PDB file of N, CA, C and O and ligand atoms in Angstrom:
ATOM      1  N   MET A  12      -1.508  -5.294  14.028  1.00  0.00           N
ATOM      2  CA  MET A  12      -1.541  -4.774  12.480  1.00  0.00           C
ATOM      3  C   MET A  12      -2.239  -3.417  12.626  1.00  0.00           C
ATOM      4  O   MET A  12      -3.359  -3.499  13.504  1.00  0.00           O
ATOM      5  N   SER A  13      -1.828  -2.124  12.822  1.00  0.00           N
ATOM      6  CA  SER A  13      -2.459  -0.867  12.745  1.00  0.00           C
ATOM      7  C   SER A  13      -3.672  -0.398  11.697  1.00  0.00           C
ATOM      8  O   SER A  13      -3.392  -1.010  10.462  1.00  0.00           O
ATOM      9  N   THR A  14      -4.688   0.162  12.549  1.00  0.00           N
ATOM     10  CA  THR A  14      -5.594   0.263  11.268  1.00  0.00           C
ATOM     11  C   THR A  14      -5.839   1.415  10.982  1.00  0.00           C
ATOM     12  O   THR A  14      -6.915   2.392  10.613  1.00  0.00           O
ATOM     13  N   ASP A  15      -4.673   2.554  11.615  1.00  0.00           N
ATOM     14  CA  ASP A  15      -4.824   3.816  11.387  1.00  0.00           C
ATOM     15  C   ASP A  15      -4.684   4.441  10.015  1.00  0.00           C
ATOM     16  O   ASP A  15      -3.971   3.474   9.317  1.00  0.00           O
ATOM     17  N   PRO A  16      -5.510   5.258   9.557  1.00  0.00           N
ATOM     18  CA  PRO A  16      -5.544   5.699   8.143  1.00  0.00           C
ATOM     19  C   PRO A  16      -3.838   6.170   8.073  1.00  0.00           C
ATOM     20  O   PRO A  16      -3.367   7.015   8.954  1.00  0.00           O
ATOM     21  N   GLN A  17      -3.732   6.041   6.873  1.00  0.00           N
ATOM     22  CA  GLN A  17      -2.379   6.874   6.199  1.00  0.00           C
ATOM     23  C   GLN A  17      -2.499   8.025   6.376  1.00  0.00           C
ATOM     24  O   GLN A  17      -3.504   8.406   5.778  1.00  0.00           O
ATOM     25  N   ARG A  18      -1.716   9.117   6.573  1.00  0.00           N
ATOM     26  CA  ARG A  18      -1.806  10.397   6.426  1.00  0.00           C
ATOM     27  C   ARG A  18      -0.541  10.680   5.222  1.00  0.00           C
ATOM     28  O   ARG A  18       0.337  10.484   5.295  1.00  0.00           O
ATOM     29  N   CYS A  19      -1.331  11.751   4.421  1.00  0.00           N
ATOM     30  CA  CYS A  19      -0.004  12.387   3.537  1.00  0.00           C
ATOM     31  C   CYS A  19       0.973  13.153   3.983  1.00  0.00           C
ATOM     32  O   CYS A  19       0.544  13.784   4.921  1.00  0.00           O
ATOM     33  N   ALA A  20       2.187  12.450   3.754  1.00  0.00           N
ATOM     34  CA  ALA A  20       3.128  13.449   4.291  1.00  0.00           C
ATOM     35  C   ALA A  20       3.511  14.455   3.552  1.00  0.00           C
ATOM     36  O   ALA A  20       4.020  15.894   4.524  1.00  0.00           O
ATOM     37  N   ALA A  21       3.032  15.125   2.608  1.00  0.00           N
ATOM     38  CA  ALA A  21       3.257  16.211   1.964  1.00  0.00           C
ATOM     39  C   ALA A  21       2.143  17.371   2.523  1.00  0.00           C
ATOM     40  O   ALA A  21       2.034  18.046   2.973  1.00  0.00           O
ATOM     41  N   CYS A  22       0.567  16.843   2.563  1.00  0.00           N
ATOM     42  CA  CYS A  22      -0.220  17.821   2.813  1.00  0.00           C
ATOM     43  C   CYS A  22      -0.856  17.622   4.042  1.00  0.00           C
ATOM     44  O   CYS A  22      -1.571  18.096   4.924  1.00  0.00           O
ATOM     45  N   GLY A  23      -0.495  16.232   4.597  1.00  0.00           N
ATOM     46  CA  GLY A  23      -1.268  16.247   6.288  1.00  0.00           C
ATOM     47  C   GLY A  23      -2.506  15.477   5.864  1.00  0.00           C
ATOM     48  O   GLY A  23      -3.282  15.159   7.295  1.00  0.00           O
ATOM     49  N   GLY A  24      -3.088  15.246   4.904  1.00  0.00           N
ATOM     50  CA  GLY A  24      -4.626  14.876   4.588  1.00  0.00           C
ATOM     51  C   GLY A  24      -4.629  13.162   4.776  1.00  0.00           C
ATOM     52  O   GLY A  24      -3.704  12.477   4.857  1.00  0.00           O
ATOM     53  N   SER A  25      -5.707  13.147   4.770  1.00  0.00           N
ATOM     54  CA  SER A  25      -5.863  11.287   4.671  1.00  0.00           C
ATOM     55  C   SER A  25      -6.506  11.238   3.159  1.00  0.00           C
ATOM     56  O   SER A  25      -7.071  10.170   2.513  1.00  0.00           O
ATOM     57  N   GLY A  26      -5.952  11.790   1.840  1.00  0.00           N
ATOM     58  CA  GLY A  26      -6.229  11.438   0.539  1.00  0.00           C
ATOM     59  C   GLY A  26      -5.195  10.344   0.231  1.00  0.00           C
ATOM     60  O   GLY A  26      -5.392  10.071  -1.166  1.00  0.00           O
ATOM     61  N   VAL A  27      -4.261   9.821   1.059  1.00  0.00           N
ATOM     62  CA  VAL A  27      -3.856   8.597   0.331  1.00  0.00           C
ATOM     63  C   VAL A  27      -4.607   7.198  -0.119  1.00  0.00           C
ATOM     64  O   VAL A  27      -5.149   7.093   0.615  1.00  0.00           O
ATOM     65  N   THR A  28      -3.778   7.130  -1.006  1.00  0.00           N
ATOM     66  CA  THR A  28      -4.641   5.407  -1.273  1.00  0.00           C
ATOM     67  C   THR A  28      -3.882   4.235  -0.985  1.00  0.00           C
ATOM     68  O   THR A  28      -2.499   4.751  -1.270  1.00  0.00           O
ATOM     69  N   GLU A  29      -4.515   3.195  -0.693  1.00  0.00           N
ATOM     70  CA  GLU A  29      -3.792   2.029  -0.205  1.00  0.00           C
ATOM     71  C   GLU A  29      -3.764   0.890  -0.988  1.00  0.00           C
ATOM     72  O   GLU A  29      -5.113   0.680  -1.353  1.00  0.00           O
ATOM     73  N   HIS A  30      -2.984   0.242  -1.749  1.00  0.00           N
ATOM     74  CA  HIS A  30      -2.874  -0.749  -2.483  1.00  0.00           C
ATOM     75  C   HIS A  30      -2.322  -2.332  -2.151  1.00  0.00           C
ATOM     76  O   HIS A  30      -1.469  -2.169  -0.930  1.00  0.00           O
ATOM     77  N   ALA A  31      -3.032  -3.055  -2.512  1.00  0.00           N
ATOM     78  CA  ALA A  31      -2.456  -5.021  -1.990  1.00  0.00           C
ATOM     79  C   ALA A  31      -2.671  -5.591  -2.954  1.00  0.00           C
ATOM     80  O   ALA A  31      -3.488  -5.565  -3.561  1.00  0.00           O
ATOM     81  N   GLU A  32      -1.561  -6.433  -2.733  1.00  0.00           N
ATOM     82  CA  GLU A  32      -1.468  -7.378  -4.061  1.00  0.00           C
ATOM     83  C   GLU A  32      -1.203  -8.681  -3.477  1.00  0.00           C
ATOM     84  O   GLU A  32      -0.411  -8.794  -3.032  1.00  0.00           O
ATOM     85  N   HIS A  33      -1.986  -9.552  -3.826  1.00  0.00           N
ATOM     86  CA  HIS A  33      -1.821 -10.906  -2.666  1.00  0.00           C
ATOM     87  C   HIS A  33      -0.920 -11.963  -4.438  1.00  0.00           C
ATOM     88  O   HIS A  33      -1.878 -11.948  -5.209  1.00  0.00           O
ATOM     89  N   THR A  34      -0.297 -12.511  -3.379  1.00  0.00           N
ATOM     90  CA  THR A  34       0.509 -13.185  -5.027  1.00  0.00           C
ATOM     91  C   THR A  34       0.893 -14.501  -4.094  1.00  0.00           C
ATOM     92  O   THR A  34       1.047 -14.581  -3.101  1.00  0.00           O
ATOM     93  N   VAL A  35       1.423 -15.501  -4.609  1.00  0.00           N
ATOM     94  CA  VAL A  35       1.831 -16.901  -4.143  1.00  0.00           C
ATOM     95  C   VAL A  35       3.097 -16.794  -4.654  1.00  0.00           C
ATOM     96  O   VAL A  35       4.028 -17.048  -6.092  1.00  0.00           O
ATOM     97  N   GLN A  36       4.223 -17.431  -3.791  1.00  0.00           N
ATOM     98  CA  GLN A  36       5.588 -17.423  -4.196  1.00  0.00           C
ATOM     99  C   GLN A  36       5.527 -18.795  -4.166  1.00  0.00           C
ATOM    100  O   GLN A  36       5.455 -19.710  -2.978  1.00  0.00           O
ATOM    101  N   THR A  37       6.454 -19.186  -4.550  1.00  0.00           N
ATOM    102  CA  THR A  37       6.850 -20.900  -4.923  1.00  0.00           C
ATOM    103  C   THR A  37       8.068 -20.967  -4.424  1.00  0.00           C
ATOM    104  O   THR A  37       9.309 -20.593  -4.926  1.00  0.00           O
ATOM    105  N   GLY A  38       8.580 -21.979  -3.117  1.00  0.00           N
ATOM    106  CA  GLY A  38       9.920 -22.176  -2.867  1.00  0.00           C
ATOM    107  C   GLY A  38      10.759 -23.073  -3.650  1.00  0.00           C
ATOM    108  O   GLY A  38      10.124 -23.992  -4.651  1.00  0.00           O
ATOM    109  N   PRO A  39      11.885 -23.202  -3.671  1.00  0.00           N
ATOM    110  CA  PRO A  39      12.559 -24.319  -4.524  1.00  0.00           C
ATOM    111  C   PRO A  39      12.093 -25.698  -4.122  1.00  0.00           C
ATOM    112  O   PRO A  39      12.060 -26.669  -5.160  1.00  0.00           O
ATOM    113  N   ASP A  40      11.399 -26.062  -3.103  1.00  0.00           N
ATOM    114  CA  ASP A  40      11.152 -27.245  -2.510  1.00  0.00           C
ATOM    115  C   ASP A  40       9.630 -27.800  -3.064  1.00  0.00           C
ATOM    116  O   ASP A  40       8.812 -28.276  -2.685  1.00  0.00           O
ATOM    117  N   GLY A  41       9.148 -26.740  -3.880  1.00  0.00           N
ATOM    118  CA  GLY A  41       7.348 -26.423  -4.195  1.00  0.00           C
ATOM    119  C   GLY A  41       6.647 -25.908  -3.045  1.00  0.00           C
ATOM    120  O   GLY A  41       5.441 -26.032  -3.735  1.00  0.00           O
ATOM    121  N   THR A  42       6.815 -25.728  -1.915  1.00  0.00           N
ATOM    122  CA  THR A  42       6.153 -25.092  -1.206  1.00  0.00           C
ATOM    123  C   THR A  42       5.653 -23.461  -1.395  1.00  0.00           C
ATOM    124  O   THR A  42       6.629 -23.108  -2.044  1.00  0.00           O
ATOM    125  N   GLN A  43       4.404 -23.263  -1.485  1.00  0.00           N
ATOM    126  CA  GLN A  43       3.638 -22.399  -1.743  1.00  0.00           C
ATOM    127  C   GLN A  43       3.504 -21.294  -0.699  1.00  0.00           C
ATOM    128  O   GLN A  43       2.787 -22.097   0.226  1.00  0.00           O
ATOM    129  N   THR A  44       4.176 -19.931  -0.802  1.00  0.00           N
ATOM    130  CA  THR A  44       3.831 -19.080   0.431  1.00  0.00           C
ATOM    131  C   THR A  44       2.998 -18.117  -0.188  1.00  0.00           C
ATOM    132  O   THR A  44       3.615 -17.330  -0.828  1.00  0.00           O
ATOM    133  N   PRO A  45       2.062 -17.806   0.565  1.00  0.00           N
ATOM    134  CA  PRO A  45       1.181 -16.283   0.124  1.00  0.00           C
ATOM    135  C   PRO A  45       1.788 -15.323   0.531  1.00  0.00           C
ATOM    136  O   PRO A  45       2.202 -15.180   1.888  1.00  0.00           O
ATOM    137  N   VAL A  46       1.670 -14.457  -0.105  1.00  0.00           N
ATOM    138  CA  VAL A  46       2.735 -13.041   0.355  1.00  0.00           C
ATOM    139  C   VAL A  46       1.680 -11.931  -0.539  1.00  0.00           C
ATOM    140  O   VAL A  46       1.135 -11.880  -1.303  1.00  0.00           O
ATOM    141  N   VAL A  47       1.733 -11.178   0.745  1.00  0.00           N
ATOM    142  CA  VAL A  47       0.969  -9.762   0.166  1.00  0.00           C
ATOM    143  C   VAL A  47       1.779  -8.588   0.381  1.00  0.00           C
ATOM    144  O   VAL A  47       2.604  -8.134   0.952  1.00  0.00           O
ATOM    145  N   ARG A  48       1.905  -7.882  -0.836  1.00  0.00           N
ATOM    146  CA  ARG A  48       2.685  -6.995  -1.141  1.00  0.00           C
ATOM    147  C   ARG A  48       1.771  -5.624  -1.059  1.00  0.00           C
ATOM    148  O   ARG A  48       0.685  -5.474  -2.043  1.00  0.00           O
ATOM    149  N   SER A  49       1.971  -4.969  -0.254  1.00  0.00           N
ATOM    150  CA  SER A  49       1.185  -3.620   0.178  1.00  0.00           C
ATOM    151  C   SER A  49       1.872  -2.220   0.262  1.00  0.00           C
ATOM    152  O   SER A  49       3.346  -2.072   0.697  1.00  0.00           O
ATOM    153  N   TRP A  50       1.356  -1.085  -1.014  1.00  0.00           N
ATOM    154  CA  TRP A  50       2.155   0.284  -0.937  1.00  0.00           C
ATOM    155  C   TRP A  50       1.001   1.196  -0.723  1.00  0.00           C
ATOM    156  O   TRP A  50       0.094   1.005  -0.944  1.00  0.00           O
ATOM    157  N   THR A  51       1.922   2.359  -0.446  1.00  0.00           N
ATOM    158  CA  THR A  51       0.697   3.371  -0.412  1.00  0.00           C
ATOM    159  C   THR A  51       0.533   4.464  -1.822  1.00  0.00           C
ATOM    160  O   THR A  51       1.725   4.800  -2.362  1.00  0.00           O
ATOM    161  N   GLY A  52      -0.457   4.581  -2.362  1.00  0.00           N
ATOM    162  CA  GLY A  52      -0.143   5.362  -3.592  1.00  0.00           C
ATOM    163  C   GLY A  52      -0.024   7.029  -3.490  1.00  0.00           C
ATOM    164  O   GLY A  52      -0.217   7.213  -2.343  1.00  0.00           O
ATOM    165  N   SER A  53      -0.193   7.430  -4.500  1.00  0.00           N
ATOM    166  CA  SER A  53      -0.270   8.701  -4.597  1.00  0.00           C
ATOM    167  C   SER A  53      -1.742   9.538  -3.668  1.00  0.00           C
ATOM    168  O   SER A  53      -2.569   8.968  -3.790  1.00  0.00           O
ATOM    169  N   CYS A  54      -1.211  10.897  -2.965  1.00  0.00           N
ATOM    170  CA  CYS A  54      -2.489  11.523  -2.413  1.00  0.00           C
ATOM    171  C   CYS A  54      -3.309  12.125  -3.422  1.00  0.00           C
ATOM    172  O   CYS A  54      -3.068  12.546  -4.200  1.00  0.00           O
ATOM    173  N   GLY A  55      -4.469  11.528  -3.215  1.00  0.00           N
ATOM    174  CA  GLY A  55      -5.618  12.065  -4.051  1.00  0.00           C
ATOM    175  C   GLY A  55      -6.326  13.615  -4.062  1.00  0.00           C
ATOM    176  O   GLY A  55      -6.676  14.091  -4.947  1.00  0.00           O
ATOM    177  N   THR A  56      -5.631  13.990  -2.468  1.00  0.00           N
ATOM    178  CA  THR A  56      -5.940  15.715  -2.590  1.00  0.00           C
ATOM    179  C   THR A  56      -5.254  16.446  -3.271  1.00  0.00           C
ATOM    180  O   THR A  56      -5.391  17.395  -3.758  1.00  0.00           O
ATOM    181  N   CYS A  57      -3.708  16.244  -3.084  1.00  0.00           N
ATOM    182  CA  CYS A  57      -2.705  17.177  -3.398  1.00  0.00           C
ATOM    183  C   CYS A  57      -1.723  16.341  -4.361  1.00  0.00           C
ATOM    184  O   CYS A  57      -0.719  17.277  -5.305  1.00  0.00           O
ATOM    185  N   HIS A  58      -2.219  15.224  -4.655  1.00  0.00           N
ATOM    186  CA  HIS A  58      -1.053  14.637  -5.716  1.00  0.00           C
ATOM    187  C   HIS A  58       0.243  14.075  -5.483  1.00  0.00           C
ATOM    188  O   HIS A  58       0.896  14.482  -6.123  1.00  0.00           O
ATOM    189  N   GLY A  59       0.113  14.511  -4.462  1.00  0.00           N
ATOM    190  CA  GLY A  59       1.678  14.391  -3.494  1.00  0.00           C
ATOM    191  C   GLY A  59       2.673  15.719  -3.707  1.00  0.00           C
ATOM    192  O   GLY A  59       3.709  15.520  -3.106  1.00  0.00           O
ATOM    193  N   SER A  60       2.031  16.585  -4.282  1.00  0.00           N
ATOM    194  CA  SER A  60       2.777  17.596  -4.302  1.00  0.00           C
ATOM    195  C   SER A  60       2.657  18.649  -2.752  1.00  0.00           C
ATOM    196  O   SER A  60       3.497  19.569  -2.551  1.00  0.00           O
ATOM    197  N   GLY A  61       1.616  18.441  -2.314  1.00  0.00           N
ATOM    198  CA  GLY A  61       1.154  19.303  -0.783  1.00  0.00           C
ATOM    199  C   GLY A  61       0.540  20.430  -0.792  1.00  0.00           C
ATOM    200  O   GLY A  61       0.393  20.938  -0.060  1.00  0.00           O
ATOM    201  N   THR A  62       0.527  20.780  -2.381  1.00  0.00           N
ATOM    202  CA  THR A  62      -0.777  22.057  -2.898  1.00  0.00           C
ATOM    203  C   THR A  62      -2.253  21.322  -2.798  1.00  0.00           C
ATOM    204  O   THR A  62      -2.276  20.663  -3.639  1.00  0.00           O
ATOM    205  N   VAL A  63      -2.702  21.972  -2.019  1.00  0.00           N
ATOM    206  CA  VAL A  63      -4.282  21.450  -1.822  1.00  0.00           C
ATOM    207  C   VAL A  63      -5.071  22.912  -2.836  1.00  0.00           C
ATOM    208  O   VAL A  63      -4.578  23.941  -2.472  1.00  0.00           O
ATOM    209  N   GLY A  64      -5.911  22.427  -3.758  1.00  0.00           N
ATOM    210  CA  GLY A  64      -6.776  23.447  -4.528  1.00  0.00           C
ATOM    211  C   GLY A  64      -6.162  23.745  -5.879  1.00  0.00           C
ATOM    212  O   GLY A  64      -6.180  24.704  -6.455  1.00  0.00           O
TER     213      GLY A  64
HETATM  214 ZN1   ZN B 165      -1.542  15.178  -0.042  1.00  0.00          ZN
END
């Protein structure tokens, strides 16, 4: 797993926010599997617009 910081595609800055949601998925046979859903939020520097300032 990479530990490189996410870069904003719009402005190239490091202002993007990362989120992770931990859930448990129950299969048809009752087996519980931990699932981590992760996504990248909008950039805190340019808010995804690519315009800083
Ligand atoms: Zn940005």
